[in-house]
Amino acid sequence: QCVVWDYDSRGKHDFIGEFFTTFEEMQKAMGENKVQWDCMNPKYKIKKRNYKNSGVVVLLDLKIHRVYSFLDYIMGGCQIHFTVAIDFTASNGDPRNSCSLHYINPYQPNEYLKALVAVGEICQDYDSDKKFSALGFGARIPPKYEVSHDFAINFNPDNDECEGIQGVVESYQSCLPKIQLYGPTNVAPIISKVARVAADEERTKEASQYFILLILTDGVVTDMADTREAIVRASYLPMSIIIVGVGNADFTDMQILDGDDGVLRSPKGEPVLRDIVQFVPFREFKNVS
């Protein structure tokens, strides 16, 4: 239904008429053809015997612009490359202490493992090789015990991939006793690392890979300005970031990164091109079925 009004700057527009059509009919306007309809005012049609129309609406041209959805890409064979980044800062508590978020309990998975499995099991269905890059940040690592904000949890810098979610779980469990939880909580280095790989993919112009970074963290980000800058840069690339807040900390900063309450901007004021960050406080979801 197309309704035509005579515009009035005061807002008291006058109704001229209406007509009904179909998309199939409108498509005839492609190329040299034009399509037209009588614009009818139903009141005049009843009152006036010789009433033909209140004017004619002519469609001169029609262009169809298809917007592809994310599912179109997936169905076209685009692969999801999944990277998980785990917060090993000291605020999580000593893994040997049962109060720690990293406590290795032989009887049930800790908060980090629950969150990893919950998100990872969904993402792995879209990754045909089922290999996941697994990184850690905020810990002192062997052999020199220097702080790293971007290390492979399998301690193989040449190949940080693990076999499936189970492989990530095993690497996490064997990594914990070997590292020293430290700080600060810097997440920009890992965002930038995944962004560099996504940028290489974009240069191929094939749209064959999309990158998802899952960041598991217990709280406040220390390098907030650098993180905002890294997210703005990444928003131009084929990647998304899921941040899962583990534990009971104040996650106000994370809500800012999510951008749902307003557009996230870099410290210089540049807005993100796309809203690529989704923040989830795990405490709100861990008990649902």
mmCIF file of C-alpha atoms in Angstrom:
data_model
loop_
_atom_site.group_PDB
_atom_site.id
_atom_site.type_symbol
_atom_site.label_atom_id
_atom_site.label_comp_id
_atom_site.label_asym_id
_atom_site.label_seq_id
_atom_site.Cartn_x
_atom_site.Cartn_y
_atom_site.Cartn_z
ATOM 1 C CA GLN A 1 0.000 0.000 0.000
ATOM 2 C CA CYS A 2 1.396 3.407 -1.000
ATOM 3 C CA VAL A 3 -0.250 6.458 0.558
ATOM 4 C CA VAL A 4 0.320 9.934 -0.910
ATOM 5 C CA TRP A 5 -0.052 13.194 1.032
ATOM 6 C CA ASP A 6 0.257 16.877 0.161
ATOM 7 C CA TYR A 7 2.942 18.165 2.534
ATOM 8 C CA ASP A 8 2.144 21.066 4.851
ATOM 9 C CA SER A 9 4.949 22.669 6.893
ATOM 10 C CA ARG A 10 2.572 23.049 9.879
ATOM 11 C CA GLY A 11 2.014 19.311 9.894
ATOM 12 C CA LYS A 12 -1.591 19.395 8.598
ATOM 13 C CA HIS A 13 -0.873 17.286 5.516
ATOM 14 C CA ASP A 14 -3.722 16.719 3.049
ATOM 15 C CA PHE A 15 -4.490 13.180 1.957
ATOM 16 C CA ILE A 16 -4.362 12.872 -1.849
ATOM 17 C CA GLY A 17 -4.855 9.178 -2.453
ATOM 18 C CA GLU A 18 -3.471 5.678 -2.332
ATOM 19 C CA PHE A 19 -2.767 2.675 -4.489
ATOM 20 C CA PHE A 20 -1.871 -0.963 -3.975
ATOM 21 C CA THR A 21 0.821 -2.904 -5.817
ATOM 22 C CA THR A 22 3.086 -5.910 -5.522
ATOM 23 C CA PHE A 23 6.862 -6.205 -5.600
ATOM 24 C CA GLU A 24 6.505 -8.310 -8.763
ATOM 25 C CA GLU A 25 4.630 -5.464 -10.451
ATOM 26 C CA MET A 26 7.213 -2.884 -9.308
ATOM 27 C CA GLN A 27 10.028 -4.999 -10.759
ATOM 28 C CA LYS A 28 8.722 -4.267 -14.267
ATOM 29 C CA ALA A 29 10.242 -0.786 -13.876
ATOM 30 C CA MET A 30 13.769 -2.121 -14.326
ATOM 31 C CA GLY A 31 15.518 -1.014 -17.498
ATOM 32 C CA GLU A 32 13.598 1.137 -20.009
ATOM 33 C CA ASN A 33 10.101 0.340 -18.734
ATOM 34 C CA LYS A 34 8.137 2.529 -16.416
ATOM 35 C CA VAL A 35 5.151 1.474 -14.318
ATOM 36 C CA GLN A 36 2.305 3.711 -13.230
ATOM 37 C CA TRP A 37 -0.698 3.579 -10.923
ATOM 38 C CA ASP A 38 -3.831 5.647 -10.452
ATOM 39 C CA CYS A 39 -3.668 7.405 -7.095
ATOM 40 C CA MET A 40 -7.200 6.955 -5.730
ATOM 41 C CA ASN A 41 -9.077 8.786 -2.986
ATOM 42 C CA PRO A 42 -11.821 6.345 -1.827
ATOM 43 C CA LYS A 43 -14.141 9.186 -0.667
ATOM 44 C CA TYR A 44 -14.094 10.906 -4.081
ATOM 45 C CA LYS A 45 -14.618 7.578 -5.811
ATOM 46 C CA ILE A 46 -17.912 7.111 -3.927
ATOM 47 C CA LYS A 47 -19.083 10.745 -4.279
ATOM 48 C CA LYS A 48 -18.034 11.604 -7.866
ATOM 49 C CA ARG A 49 -19.448 9.610 -10.725
ATOM 50 C CA ASN A 50 -16.835 10.643 -13.314
ATOM 51 C CA TYR A 51 -13.872 10.355 -10.898
ATOM 52 C CA LYS A 52 -10.847 8.693 -12.510
ATOM 53 C CA ASN A 53 -8.038 9.441 -10.046
ATOM 54 C CA SER A 54 -6.340 12.150 -7.984
ATOM 55 C CA GLY A 55 -3.190 11.906 -10.066
ATOM 56 C CA VAL A 56 -0.842 9.260 -11.346
ATOM 57 C CA VAL A 57 2.223 7.826 -9.599
ATOM 58 C CA VAL A 58 5.006 6.799 -11.996
ATOM 59 C CA LEU A 59 7.859 4.495 -11.040
ATOM 60 C CA LEU A 60 10.730 5.260 -13.434
ATOM 61 C CA ASP A 61 13.454 3.014 -12.090
ATOM 62 C CA LEU A 62 14.053 0.300 -9.516
ATOM 63 C CA LYS A 63 17.309 -1.024 -8.129
ATOM 64 C CA ILE A 64 17.608 -4.128 -5.964
ATOM 65 C CA HIS A 65 20.381 -3.954 -3.392
ATOM 66 C CA ARG A 66 20.900 -7.223 -1.558
ATOM 67 C CA VAL A 67 22.326 -7.044 1.964
ATOM 68 C CA TYR A 68 23.944 -10.342 2.887
ATOM 69 C CA SER A 69 23.374 -11.610 6.400
ATOM 70 C CA PHE A 70 25.993 -13.336 8.524
ATOM 71 C CA LEU A 71 24.231 -16.658 7.853
ATOM 72 C CA ASP A 72 24.626 -16.120 4.089
ATOM 73 C CA TYR A 73 28.386 -16.023 4.613
ATOM 74 C CA ILE A 74 28.316 -19.135 6.811
ATOM 75 C CA MET A 75 26.236 -21.002 4.234
ATOM 76 C CA GLY A 76 28.700 -19.843 1.578
ATOM 77 C CA GLY A 77 31.472 -21.706 3.414
ATOM 78 C CA CYS A 78 32.948 -18.947 5.598
ATOM 79 C CA GLN A 79 34.844 -20.543 8.503
ATOM 80 C CA ILE A 80 34.843 -19.255 12.070
ATOM 81 C CA HIS A 81 38.271 -19.097 13.672
ATOM 82 C CA PHE A 82 37.908 -19.180 17.437
ATOM 83 C CA THR A 83 40.471 -17.781 19.915
ATOM 84 C CA VAL A 84 40.058 -17.890 23.688
ATOM 85 C CA ALA A 85 41.994 -15.545 25.999
ATOM 86 C CA ILE A 86 42.111 -16.335 29.729
ATOM 87 C CA ASP A 87 42.779 -13.844 32.526
ATOM 88 C CA PHE A 88 45.598 -15.096 34.772
ATOM 89 C CA THR A 89 45.912 -11.980 36.955
ATOM 90 C CA ALA A 90 46.420 -12.224 40.712
ATOM 91 C CA SER A 91 42.976 -10.769 41.492
ATOM 92 C CA ASN A 92 41.551 -14.207 40.602
ATOM 93 C CA GLY A 93 43.086 -15.648 43.769
ATOM 94 C CA ASP A 94 45.686 -18.372 44.292
ATOM 95 C CA PRO A 95 44.596 -21.477 42.288
ATOM 96 C CA ARG A 96 45.501 -23.654 45.309
ATOM 97 C CA ASN A 97 42.856 -21.855 47.386
ATOM 98 C CA SER A 98 39.258 -23.059 47.074
ATOM 99 C CA CYS A 99 38.028 -19.418 46.965
ATOM 100 C CA SER A 100 40.025 -18.772 43.770
ATOM 101 C CA LEU A 101 38.182 -18.476 40.449
ATOM 102 C CA HIS A 102 41.040 -20.602 39.037
ATOM 103 C CA TYR A 103 40.759 -23.282 41.748
ATOM 104 C CA ILE A 104 41.309 -26.700 40.230
ATOM 105 C CA ASN A 105 38.611 -28.773 41.836
ATOM 106 C CA PRO A 106 38.847 -32.465 40.918
ATOM 107 C CA TYR A 107 35.073 -32.860 41.351
ATOM 108 C CA GLN A 108 33.673 -29.979 39.333
ATOM 109 C CA PRO A 109 34.881 -27.355 36.819
ATOM 110 C CA ASN A 110 35.718 -23.871 38.124
ATOM 111 C CA GLU A 111 34.061 -20.665 36.868
ATOM 112 C CA TYR A 112 36.568 -20.220 34.025
ATOM 113 C CA LEU A 113 36.059 -23.727 32.708
ATOM 114 C CA LYS A 114 32.264 -23.449 32.930
ATOM 115 C CA ALA A 115 32.295 -20.205 30.928
ATOM 116 C CA LEU A 116 34.788 -21.592 28.379
ATOM 117 C CA VAL A 117 32.716 -24.723 27.738
ATOM 118 C CA ALA A 118 29.390 -22.819 27.605
ATOM 119 C CA VAL A 119 30.531 -20.466 24.836
ATOM 120 C CA GLY A 120 33.086 -22.702 23.158
ATOM 121 C CA GLU A 121 30.712 -25.590 22.522
ATOM 122 C CA ILE A 122 28.456 -23.284 20.499
ATOM 123 C CA CYS A 123 31.292 -21.705 18.524
ATOM 124 C CA GLN A 124 32.966 -25.023 17.690
ATOM 125 C CA ASP A 125 30.026 -26.071 15.500
ATOM 126 C CA TYR A 126 31.038 -23.350 13.021
ATOM 127 C CA ASP A 127 34.742 -24.254 12.880
ATOM 128 C CA SER A 128 35.432 -27.225 10.617
ATOM 129 C CA ASP A 129 38.963 -28.051 11.834
ATOM 130 C CA LYS A 130 37.919 -27.734 15.531
ATOM 131 C CA LYS A 131 41.299 -26.198 16.398
ATOM 132 C CA PHE A 132 41.187 -23.278 18.818
ATOM 133 C CA SER A 133 43.904 -20.771 19.605
ATOM 134 C CA ALA A 134 44.207 -20.520 23.398
ATOM 135 C CA LEU A 135 46.053 -17.586 24.975
ATOM 136 C CA GLY A 136 46.643 -16.282 28.472
ATOM 137 C CA PHE A 137 47.413 -12.825 29.846
ATOM 138 C CA GLY A 138 48.546 -11.212 33.091
ATOM 139 C CA ALA A 139 50.878 -13.957 34.384
ATOM 140 C CA ARG A 140 54.571 -14.530 34.897
ATOM 141 C CA ILE A 141 55.515 -17.427 32.666
ATOM 142 C CA PRO A 142 58.475 -19.837 32.496
ATOM 143 C CA PRO A 143 61.382 -20.006 31.890
ATOM 144 C CA LYS A 144 62.280 -16.440 33.014
ATOM 145 C CA TYR A 145 59.019 -15.694 34.822
ATOM 146 C CA GLU A 146 58.530 -12.351 33.059
ATOM 147 C CA VAL A 147 54.990 -10.954 32.832
ATOM 148 C CA SER A 148 53.227 -11.735 29.557
ATOM 149 C CA HIS A 149 49.951 -10.300 28.252
ATOM 150 C CA ASP A 150 49.793 -12.658 25.329
ATOM 151 C CA PHE A 151 51.153 -16.211 25.720
ATOM 152 C CA ALA A 152 50.085 -19.585 24.351
ATOM 153 C CA ILE A 153 48.724 -21.667 27.230
ATOM 154 C CA ASN A 154 50.227 -24.796 25.625
ATOM 155 C CA PHE A 155 53.595 -22.915 25.776
ATOM 156 C CA ASN A 156 54.140 -23.448 22.053
ATOM 157 C CA PRO A 157 54.565 -19.942 20.579
ATOM 158 C CA ASP A 158 54.750 -21.357 17.034
ATOM 159 C CA ASN A 159 51.378 -23.118 17.299
ATOM 160 C CA ASP A 160 48.937 -21.909 19.960
ATOM 161 C CA GLU A 161 46.090 -24.133 18.692
ATOM 162 C CA CYS A 162 44.429 -26.824 20.815
ATOM 163 C CA GLU A 163 42.307 -29.735 19.603
ATOM 164 C CA GLY A 164 38.696 -28.837 20.371
ATOM 165 C CA ILE A 165 37.315 -27.377 23.580
ATOM 166 C CA GLN A 166 38.654 -30.419 25.447
ATOM 167 C CA GLY A 167 42.148 -29.576 24.217
ATOM 168 C CA VAL A 168 41.800 -26.031 25.575
ATOM 169 C CA VAL A 169 40.598 -27.413 28.927
ATOM 170 C CA GLU A 170 43.594 -29.773 29.149
ATOM 171 C CA SER A 171 46.095 -27.027 28.208
ATOM 172 C CA TYR A 172 44.523 -24.737 30.813
ATOM 173 C CA GLN A 173 44.776 -27.364 33.545
ATOM 174 C CA SER A 174 48.410 -28.204 32.793
ATOM 175 C CA CYS A 175 49.362 -24.519 32.401
ATOM 176 C CA LEU A 176 48.030 -23.324 35.786
ATOM 177 C CA PRO A 177 50.644 -24.986 38.069
ATOM 178 C CA LYS A 178 53.508 -23.700 35.869
ATOM 179 C CA ILE A 179 52.659 -19.968 35.932
ATOM 180 C CA GLN A 180 52.515 -17.270 38.574
ATOM 181 C CA LEU A 181 49.321 -15.180 38.593
ATOM 182 C CA TYR A 182 50.310 -11.525 38.376
ATOM 183 C CA GLY A 183 49.041 -8.426 36.538
ATOM 184 C CA PRO A 184 48.014 -5.880 35.368
ATOM 185 C CA THR A 185 44.866 -6.785 33.396
ATOM 186 C CA ASN A 186 45.890 -5.683 29.891
ATOM 187 C CA VAL A 187 43.657 -7.024 27.112
ATOM 188 C CA ALA A 188 44.631 -4.713 24.216
ATOM 189 C CA PRO A 189 47.677 -6.865 23.218
ATOM 190 C CA ILE A 190 45.513 -9.945 22.545
ATOM 191 C CA ILE A 191 42.814 -7.947 20.713
ATOM 192 C CA SER A 192 45.560 -6.464 18.512
ATOM 193 C CA LYS A 193 47.110 -9.903 17.944
ATOM 194 C CA VAL A 194 43.842 -11.413 16.626
ATOM 195 C CA ALA A 195 43.177 -8.204 14.651
ATOM 196 C CA ARG A 196 46.510 -8.616 12.798
ATOM 197 C CA VAL A 197 45.462 -12.106 11.629
ATOM 198 C CA ALA A 198 41.990 -10.800 10.659
ATOM 199 C CA ALA A 199 43.628 -7.968 8.687
ATOM 200 C CA ASP A 200 45.691 -10.504 6.716
ATOM 201 C CA GLU A 201 42.471 -12.410 5.943
ATOM 202 C CA GLU A 202 40.723 -9.245 4.770
ATOM 203 C CA ARG A 203 43.481 -8.520 2.255
ATOM 204 C CA THR A 204 42.614 -11.773 0.439
ATOM 205 C CA LYS A 205 39.125 -10.309 -0.350
ATOM 206 C CA GLU A 206 37.680 -13.841 -0.105
ATOM 207 C CA ALA A 207 35.471 -13.536 3.013
ATOM 208 C CA SER A 208 36.416 -17.124 3.823
ATOM 209 C CA GLN A 209 37.298 -16.651 7.513
ATOM 210 C CA TYR A 210 35.730 -14.755 10.408
ATOM 211 C CA PHE A 211 37.477 -14.398 13.774
ATOM 212 C CA ILE A 212 35.860 -14.621 17.204
ATOM 213 C CA LEU A 213 37.853 -13.704 20.298
ATOM 214 C CA LEU A 214 36.452 -14.949 23.614
ATOM 215 C CA ILE A 215 37.977 -13.057 26.556
ATOM 216 C CA LEU A 216 37.381 -14.586 29.997
ATOM 217 C CA THR A 217 38.205 -12.085 32.753
ATOM 218 C CA ASP A 218 37.415 -11.451 36.413
ATOM 219 C CA GLY A 219 37.079 -7.699 36.286
ATOM 220 C CA VAL A 220 38.418 -4.276 35.643
ATOM 221 C CA VAL A 221 40.635 -3.742 32.601
ATOM 222 C CA THR A 222 43.821 -1.805 33.406
ATOM 223 C CA ASP A 223 44.605 -0.593 29.864
ATOM 224 C CA MET A 224 41.121 0.829 29.147
ATOM 225 C CA ALA A 225 42.309 3.536 26.715
ATOM 226 C CA ASP A 226 44.418 1.084 24.669
ATOM 227 C CA THR A 227 41.575 -1.458 24.721
ATOM 228 C CA ARG A 228 39.079 1.081 23.358
ATOM 229 C CA GLU A 229 41.550 2.031 20.633
ATOM 230 C CA ALA A 230 42.144 -1.661 19.740
ATOM 231 C CA ILE A 231 38.377 -2.338 19.542
ATOM 232 C CA VAL A 232 37.777 0.663 17.257
ATOM 233 C CA ARG A 233 40.579 -0.584 14.940
ATOM 234 C CA ALA A 234 39.190 -4.153 15.035
ATOM 235 C CA SER A 235 35.658 -2.987 14.160
ATOM 236 C CA TYR A 236 36.851 -2.506 10.550
ATOM 237 C CA LEU A 237 37.923 -6.161 10.325
ATOM 238 C CA PRO A 238 36.123 -9.545 10.079
ATOM 239 C CA MET A 239 36.128 -10.170 13.825
ATOM 240 C CA SER A 240 33.908 -10.065 16.906
ATOM 241 C CA ILE A 241 34.774 -10.076 20.604
ATOM 242 C CA ILE A 242 32.818 -11.846 23.341
ATOM 243 C CA ILE A 243 33.823 -10.805 26.864
ATOM 244 C CA VAL A 244 32.613 -13.042 29.675
ATOM 245 C CA GLY A 245 32.892 -11.553 33.158
ATOM 246 C CA VAL A 246 33.726 -14.323 35.636
ATOM 247 C CA GLY A 247 33.081 -13.929 39.377
ATOM 248 C CA ASN A 248 31.366 -11.143 41.315
ATOM 249 C CA ALA A 249 33.456 -8.054 40.477
ATOM 250 C CA ASP A 250 32.106 -4.684 39.339
ATOM 251 C CA PHE A 251 31.855 -4.938 35.553
ATOM 252 C CA THR A 252 30.963 -1.282 34.785
ATOM 253 C CA ASP A 253 33.954 -0.933 32.425
ATOM 254 C CA MET A 254 32.820 -3.957 30.465
ATOM 255 C CA GLN A 255 29.378 -2.461 29.885
ATOM 256 C CA ILE A 256 31.135 0.569 28.335
ATOM 257 C CA LEU A 257 33.102 -1.685 25.944
ATOM 258 C CA ASP A 258 29.872 -3.473 24.938
ATOM 259 C CA GLY A 259 28.548 -0.230 23.429
ATOM 260 C CA ASP A 260 24.869 -1.083 23.992
ATOM 261 C CA ASP A 261 24.369 2.106 26.046
ATOM 262 C CA GLY A 262 25.928 4.327 23.383
ATOM 263 C CA VAL A 263 28.603 4.128 20.684
ATOM 264 C CA LEU A 264 32.037 3.038 21.935
ATOM 265 C CA ARG A 265 34.711 5.557 20.951
ATOM 266 C CA SER A 266 38.497 5.536 20.940
ATOM 267 C CA PRO A 267 40.274 7.950 23.356
ATOM 268 C CA LYS A 268 40.494 10.410 20.419
ATOM 269 C CA GLY A 269 36.715 10.222 19.922
ATOM 270 C CA GLU A 270 36.608 7.990 16.829
ATOM 271 C CA PRO A 271 33.497 5.745 16.898
ATOM 272 C CA VAL A 272 33.485 2.014 16.155
ATOM 273 C CA LEU A 273 32.440 1.121 12.614
ATOM 274 C CA ARG A 274 30.381 -1.842 13.927
ATOM 275 C CA ASP A 275 29.388 -2.846 17.438
ATOM 276 C CA ILE A 276 31.666 -5.910 17.651
ATOM 277 C CA VAL A 277 31.738 -6.438 21.438
ATOM 278 C CA GLN A 278 29.260 -8.486 23.450
ATOM 279 C CA PHE A 279 29.722 -8.523 27.216
ATOM 280 C CA VAL A 280 28.110 -11.248 29.328
ATOM 281 C CA PRO A 281 28.319 -11.409 33.151
ATOM 282 C CA PHE A 282 28.580 -15.183 33.655
ATOM 283 C CA ARG A 283 26.975 -15.026 37.127
ATOM 284 C CA GLU A 284 23.630 -14.135 35.485
ATOM 285 C CA PHE A 285 23.678 -17.189 33.215
ATOM 286 C CA LYS A 286 25.610 -19.961 34.921
ATOM 287 C CA ASN A 287 22.526 -21.475 36.576
ATOM 288 C CA VAL A 288 20.203 -21.469 33.570
ATOM 289 C CA SER A 289 19.559 -24.746 31.788
#
